[in-house]
PDB file of C-alpha atoms (C1' of nucleotides) in Angstrom:
ATOM      1  CA  MET A 195      32.650  11.211 129.429  1.00 78.00           C
ATOM      2  CA  ALA A 196      34.431  10.065 126.378  1.00 87.00           C
ATOM      3  CA  ALA A 197      32.724  10.518 123.053  1.00 96.00           C
ATOM      4  CA  TYR A 198      32.993   8.516 119.851  1.00 98.00           C
ATOM      5  CA  TRP A 199      33.670   9.732 116.333  1.00 98.00           C
ATOM      6  CA  LEU A 200      34.217   8.569 112.816  1.00 98.00           C
ATOM      7  CA  PHE A 201      37.080   9.919 110.725  1.00 98.00           C
ATOM      8  CA  LYS A 202      37.117   9.504 106.953  1.00 97.00           C
ATOM      9  CA  SER A 203      40.305   9.413 104.993  1.00 97.00           C
ATOM     10  CA  GLU A 204      41.188   8.378 101.497  1.00 96.00           C
ATOM     11  CA  PRO A 205      43.745   5.599 101.957  1.00 95.00           C
ATOM     12  CA  ASP A 206      45.613   6.622  98.820  1.00 93.00           C
ATOM     13  CA  VAL A 207      46.282   9.910 100.592  1.00 94.00           C
ATOM     14  CA  PHE A 208      46.447   8.861 104.221  1.00 96.00           C
ATOM     15  CA  SER A 209      45.610   5.345 105.391  1.00 96.00           C
ATOM     16  CA  TYR A 210      45.393   3.758 108.812  1.00 97.00           C
ATOM     17  CA  ASP A 211      48.839   2.250 108.243  1.00 97.00           C
ATOM     18  CA  HIS A 212      50.204   5.745 107.672  1.00 96.00           C
ATOM     19  CA  LEU A 213      48.809   6.732 111.049  1.00 97.00           C
ATOM     20  CA  VAL A 214      50.440   3.728 112.695  1.00 97.00           C
ATOM     21  CA  ARG A 215      53.744   4.629 111.088  1.00 96.00           C
ATOM     22  CA  ASN A 216      53.523   8.296 112.053  1.00 96.00           C
ATOM     23  CA  LYS A 217      52.287   7.604 115.615  1.00 96.00           C
ATOM     24  CA  ARG A 218      50.135  10.727 115.542  1.00 96.00           C
ATOM     25  CA  GLU A 219      48.861  13.102 112.921  1.00 96.00           C
ATOM     26  CA  GLY A 220      47.097  16.428 112.625  1.00 97.00           C
ATOM     27  CA  TRP A 221      43.779  15.799 110.922  1.00 97.00           C
ATOM     28  CA  ASP A 222      44.267  18.436 108.258  1.00 95.00           C
ATOM     29  CA  GLY A 223      42.135  19.577 105.389  1.00 95.00           C
ATOM     30  CA  VAL A 224      38.704  19.632 106.990  1.00 95.00           C
ATOM     31  CA  ARG A 225      36.951  22.500 105.221  1.00 95.00           C
ATOM     32  CA  ASN A 226      33.395  21.948 106.292  1.00 94.00           C
ATOM     33  CA  TYR A 227      31.907  23.873 109.180  1.00 94.00           C
ATOM     34  CA  GLN A 228      29.873  21.029 110.562  1.00 94.00           C
ATOM     35  CA  ALA A 229      32.873  18.714 110.610  1.00 96.00           C
ATOM     36  CA  ARG A 230      35.019  21.456 112.107  1.00 96.00           C
ATOM     37  CA  ASN A 231      32.506  22.025 114.862  1.00 95.00           C
ATOM     38  CA  PHE A 232      32.530  18.341 115.701  1.00 96.00           C
ATOM     39  CA  MET A 233      36.314  18.489 116.013  1.00 97.00           C
ATOM     40  CA  ARG A 234      35.977  21.405 118.396  1.00 96.00           C
ATOM     41  CA  GLU A 235      33.862  19.222 120.648  1.00 96.00           C
ATOM     42  CA  MET A 236      36.485  16.490 120.835  1.00 97.00           C
ATOM     43  CA  LYS A 237      38.375  15.780 124.012  1.00 97.00           C
ATOM     44  CA  VAL A 238      41.642  13.991 124.588  1.00 97.00           C
ATOM     45  CA  GLY A 239      40.927  10.297 124.897  1.00 96.00           C
ATOM     46  CA  ASP A 240      37.836  10.271 122.706  1.00 97.00           C
ATOM     47  CA  LYS A 241      37.801   7.215 120.482  1.00 97.00           C
ATOM     48  CA  GLY A 242      37.426   7.195 116.739  1.00 97.00           C
ATOM     49  CA  ILE A 243      36.708   4.783 113.928  1.00 98.00           C
ATOM     50  CA  PHE A 244      39.143   5.267 111.058  1.00 98.00           C
ATOM     51  CA  TYR A 245      37.242   4.864 107.806  1.00 98.00           C
ATOM     52  CA  HIS A 246      38.718   4.509 104.342  1.00 97.00           C
ATOM     53  CA  SER A 247      36.661   6.429 101.797  1.00 96.00           C
ATOM     54  CA  ASN A 248      37.072   6.449  98.038  1.00 94.00           C
ATOM     55  CA  ALA A 249      38.692   3.050  98.289  1.00 94.00           C
ATOM     56  CA  THR A 250      38.043  -0.312  96.690  1.00 92.00           C
ATOM     57  CA  PRO A 251      36.263  -1.257  98.741  1.00 94.00           C
ATOM     58  CA  PRO A 252      35.594   1.506 101.256  1.00 96.00           C
ATOM     59  CA  GLY A 253      35.371   0.450 104.894  1.00 97.00           C
ATOM     60  CA  VAL A 254      36.690   0.537 108.421  1.00 97.00           C
ATOM     61  CA  ALA A 255      40.408   0.046 108.988  1.00 97.00           C
ATOM     62  CA  GLY A 256      41.042   0.679 112.664  1.00 97.00           C
ATOM     63  CA  VAL A 257      40.473   2.478 115.919  1.00 98.00           C
ATOM     64  CA  CYS A 258      42.129   5.778 116.740  1.00 98.00           C
ATOM     65  CA  ARG A 259      41.940   8.254 119.559  1.00 98.00           C
ATOM     66  CA  VAL A 260      42.073  11.992 120.005  1.00 98.00           C
ATOM     67  CA  ALA A 261      45.548  12.870 121.290  1.00 97.00           C
ATOM     68  CA  LYS A 262      45.197  16.654 121.214  1.00 97.00           C
ATOM     69  CA  THR A 263      42.182  18.921 121.073  1.00 97.00           C
ATOM     70  CA  ALA A 264      41.328  21.343 118.277  1.00 96.00           C
ATOM     71  CA  GLU A 265      43.755  24.063 117.243  1.00 96.00           C
ATOM     72  CA  PRO A 266      44.194  25.980 113.983  1.00 96.00           C
ATOM     73  CA  ASP A 267      45.032  23.786 110.995  1.00 95.00           C
ATOM     74  CA  PRO A 268      48.295  25.282 109.659  1.00 95.00           C
ATOM     75  CA  THR A 269      47.604  24.177 106.084  1.00 94.00           C
ATOM     76  CA  GLN A 270      44.975  26.899 105.777  1.00 93.00           C
ATOM     77  CA  PHE A 271      47.783  29.498 105.795  1.00 93.00           C
ATOM     78  CA  ASP A 272      50.101  27.666 103.404  1.00 91.00           C
ATOM     79  CA  PRO A 273      49.756  28.900  99.810  1.00 89.00           C
ATOM     80  CA  GLY A 274      51.468  25.721  98.651  1.00 87.00           C
ATOM     81  CA  SER A 275      48.919  23.472 100.297  1.00 90.00           C
ATOM     82  CA  LYS A 276      45.876  22.133  98.525  1.00 89.00           C
ATOM     83  CA  TYR A 277      43.999  23.094 101.671  1.00 92.00           C
ATOM     84  CA  TYR A 278      45.099  26.724 101.519  1.00 91.00           C
ATOM     85  CA  ASP A 279      42.306  29.149 102.346  1.00 91.00           C
ATOM     86  CA  PRO A 280      43.238  32.727 101.419  1.00 87.00           C
ATOM     87  CA  ALA A 281      40.175  34.010 103.258  1.00 87.00           C
ATOM     88  CA  SER A 282      41.400  32.717 106.601  1.00 89.00           C
ATOM     89  CA  LYS A 283      43.661  34.992 108.619  1.00 87.00           C
ATOM     90  CA  PRO A 284      46.087  33.878 111.334  1.00 88.00           C
ATOM     91  CA  SER A 285      44.481  36.462 113.612  1.00 88.00           C
ATOM     92  CA  ASP A 286      41.136  34.771 113.087  1.00 88.00           C
ATOM     93  CA  PRO A 287      41.644  31.187 111.899  1.00 92.00           C
ATOM     94  CA  ARG A 288      38.688  29.599 110.209  1.00 94.00           C
ATOM     95  CA  TRP A 289      39.725  25.928 110.265  1.00 95.00           C
ATOM     96  CA  ASP A 290      40.904  23.638 113.033  1.00 96.00           C
ATOM     97  CA  TRP A 291      42.405  20.214 113.269  1.00 96.00           C
ATOM     98  CA  VAL A 292      42.710  17.711 116.054  1.00 97.00           C
ATOM     99  CA  THR A 293      45.645  15.372 116.516  1.00 98.00           C
ATOM    100  CA  VAL A 294      44.823  11.687 116.327  1.00 98.00           C
ATOM    101  CA  ALA A 295      46.825   8.604 117.252  1.00 98.00           C
ATOM    102  CA  PRO A 296      46.361   4.929 116.409  1.00 98.00           C
ATOM    103  CA  VAL A 297      44.861   2.550 118.954  1.00 98.00           C
ATOM    104  CA  LYS A 298      44.275  -0.723 117.199  1.00 97.00           C
ATOM    105  CA  LYS A 299      44.185  -1.899 113.642  1.00 97.00           C
ATOM    106  CA  LEU A 300      40.997  -3.825 112.945  1.00 97.00           C
ATOM    107  CA  PRO A 301      40.292  -6.614 110.500  1.00 97.00           C
ATOM    108  CA  PHE A 302      38.855  -4.673 107.570  1.00 96.00           C
ATOM    109  CA  VAL A 303      35.087  -4.214 107.543  1.00 97.00           C
ATOM    110  CA  SER A 304      33.761  -3.172 104.168  1.00 96.00           C
ATOM    111  CA  LEU A 305      30.956  -0.692 103.660  1.00 96.00           C
ATOM    112  CA  ASP A 306      28.760  -3.558 102.483  1.00 95.00           C
ATOM    113  CA  GLU A 307      29.318  -5.327 105.790  1.00 96.00           C
ATOM    114  CA  LEU A 308      28.661  -2.158 107.755  1.00 96.00           C
ATOM    115  CA  LYS A 309      25.282  -1.935 106.066  1.00 96.00           C
ATOM    116  CA  SER A 310      24.433  -5.364 107.455  1.00 95.00           C
ATOM    117  CA  ILE A 311      25.079  -4.394 111.090  1.00 95.00           C
ATOM    118  CA  PRO A 312      21.681  -3.734 112.690  1.00 94.00           C
ATOM    119  CA  GLU A 313      23.107  -1.295 115.236  1.00 95.00           C
ATOM    120  CA  LEU A 314      24.203   0.987 112.391  1.00 95.00           C
ATOM    121  CA  ALA A 315      20.784   1.396 110.847  1.00 93.00           C
ATOM    122  CA  GLU A 316      20.598   4.999 112.033  1.00 92.00           C
ATOM    123  CA  CYS A 317      24.273   5.816 111.542  1.00 94.00           C
ATOM    124  CA  ARG A 318      24.972   8.954 109.526  1.00 93.00           C
ATOM    125  CA  LEU A 319      27.758   7.209 107.707  1.00 95.00           C
ATOM    126  CA  LEU A 320      25.209   5.028 105.950  1.00 95.00           C
ATOM    127  CA  ALA A 321      22.731   7.801 105.277  1.00 91.00           C
ATOM    128  CA  LYS A 322      22.186   8.624 101.644  1.00 88.00           C
ATOM    129  CA  GLY A 323      24.190  11.566 100.412  1.00 87.00           C
ATOM    130  CA  ASN A 324      26.303  11.784 103.519  1.00 88.00           C
ATOM    131  CA  ARG A 325      29.554  13.585 102.855  1.00 91.00           C
ATOM    132  CA  LEU A 326      30.700  14.574 106.303  1.00 94.00           C
ATOM    133  CA  SER A 327      34.340  13.670 106.816  1.00 95.00           C
ATOM    134  CA  VAL A 328      34.075  13.794 110.598  1.00 96.00           C
ATOM    135  CA  MET A 329      30.934  12.738 112.425  1.00 96.00           C
ATOM    136  CA  PRO A 330      29.814  11.594 115.851  1.00 96.00           C
ATOM    137  CA  LEU A 331      29.019   7.977 116.644  1.00 96.00           C
ATOM    138  CA  THR A 332      27.110   6.670 119.600  1.00 96.00           C
ATOM    139  CA  GLU A 333      28.957   4.360 121.958  1.00 96.00           C
ATOM    140  CA  HIS A 334      26.579   1.663 120.793  1.00 96.00           C
ATOM    141  CA  GLU A 335      27.534   2.190 117.146  1.00 97.00           C
ATOM    142  CA  PHE A 336      31.229   2.328 117.952  1.00 97.00           C
ATOM    143  CA  GLU A 337      31.132  -0.896 119.922  1.00 97.00           C
ATOM    144  CA  ALA A 338      29.064  -2.631 117.257  1.00 97.00           C
ATOM    145  CA  ILE A 339      31.670  -1.839 114.610  1.00 97.00           C
ATOM    146  CA  VAL A 340      34.569  -3.025 116.771  1.00 97.00           C
ATOM    147  CA  ALA A 341      32.675  -6.156 117.795  1.00 97.00           C
ATOM    148  CA  HIS A 342      31.840  -6.971 114.203  1.00 96.00           C
ATOM    149  CA  ALA A 343      35.446  -6.546 113.131  1.00 96.00           C
ATOM    150  CA  THR A 344      36.959  -8.597 115.923  1.00 93.00           C
ATOM    151  CA  SER A 345      34.438 -11.344 116.512  1.00 86.00           C
ATOM    152  CA  ARG A 346      33.804 -12.780 113.114  1.00 70.00           C
ATOM    153  CA  ARG A 347      35.669 -15.770 111.820  1.00 54.00           C
ATOM    154  CA  ARG A 348      38.471 -14.986 109.446  1.00 51.00           C
TER     155      ARG A 348
ATOM    156  C1'  DG B 453      34.432   8.314  84.540  1.00 96.97           C
ATOM    157  C1'  DC B 454      29.653   9.059  85.990  1.00 96.97           C
ATOM    158  C1'  DC B 455      26.443  11.117  88.769  1.00 96.97           C
ATOM    159  C1'  DA B 456      23.583  12.116  92.998  1.00 96.97           C
ATOM    160  C1'  DA B 457      23.839  14.792  97.006  1.00 96.97           C
ATOM    161  C1'  DC B 458      24.837  18.755  99.093  1.00 96.97           C
ATOM    162  C1'  DG B 459      27.721  22.903 100.656  1.00 96.97           C
ATOM    163  C1'  DT B 460      29.283  27.435  99.164  1.00 96.97           C
ATOM    164  C1'  DT B 461      29.342  31.533  96.457  1.00 96.97           C
ATOM    165  C1'  DG B 462      27.735  35.603  94.483  1.00 96.97           C
ATOM    166  C1'  DG B 463      24.391  38.341  91.752  1.00 96.97           C
ATOM    167  C1'  DC B 464      20.276  40.449  92.419  1.00 96.97           C
TER     168       DC B 464
ATOM    169  C1'  DG C 675      17.249  36.508 101.680  1.00 96.97           C
ATOM    170  C1'  DC C 676      16.648  33.863  97.436  1.00 96.97           C
ATOM    171  C1'  DC C 677      18.444  30.806  94.263  1.00 96.97           C
ATOM    172  C1'  DA C 678      21.215  29.415  90.188  1.00 96.97           C
ATOM    173  C1'  DA C 679      25.754  28.118  89.256  1.00 96.97           C
ATOM    174  C1'  DC C 680      29.491  25.815  90.613  1.00 96.97           C
ATOM    175  C1'  DG C 681      32.665  22.747  93.188  1.00 96.97           C
ATOM    176  C1'  DT C 682      33.420  18.703  95.996  1.00 96.97           C
ATOM    177  C1'  DT C 683      32.544  14.194  97.950  1.00 96.97           C
ATOM    178  C1'  DG C 684      32.305   9.520  97.525  1.00 96.97           C
ATOM    179  C1'  DG C 685      29.975   5.218  95.981  1.00 96.97           C
ATOM    180  C1'  DC C 686      29.704   2.672  92.068  1.00 96.97           C
TER     181       DC C 686
END
DNA sequence: GCCAACGTTGGC
DNA sequence: GCCAACGTTGGC
């Protein structure tokens, strides 16, 4: 059964349009164990909401999918990378990435609008102090976001 | 730029 | 194992 996820990215660094241009991308730089463990649960074909954080305004930009399951994130071994982790050894990698691909760009839904969607009342994204860059969504939450983005008048 | 939230680190 | 210090995230 397919699962649903939310991926955060700062659009100044990597936006949904970048993903569309690149066709697929390793989701690098996750250095949080909880987020990493979620990525390890992902299966090919799982759907994701692509969220722009640290943006003006922040919000949802599109739908993506998991194109490849978790494998070691190579940036952890690259001393020139901002994601370099000297404590991680190739023989025992600490951090993984998954490969994601674009599915459909959505009309932008700002964080303010997300807060108004009743189905998202329990969503971790909207919880105070939430900093997880990768988190699970229920199918219900996923569909509510897509429906909100695509059904409203523009 | 500020600051609240929260994860990680390291001394003890 | 506790907890203070520190770093990062992310909304504003």
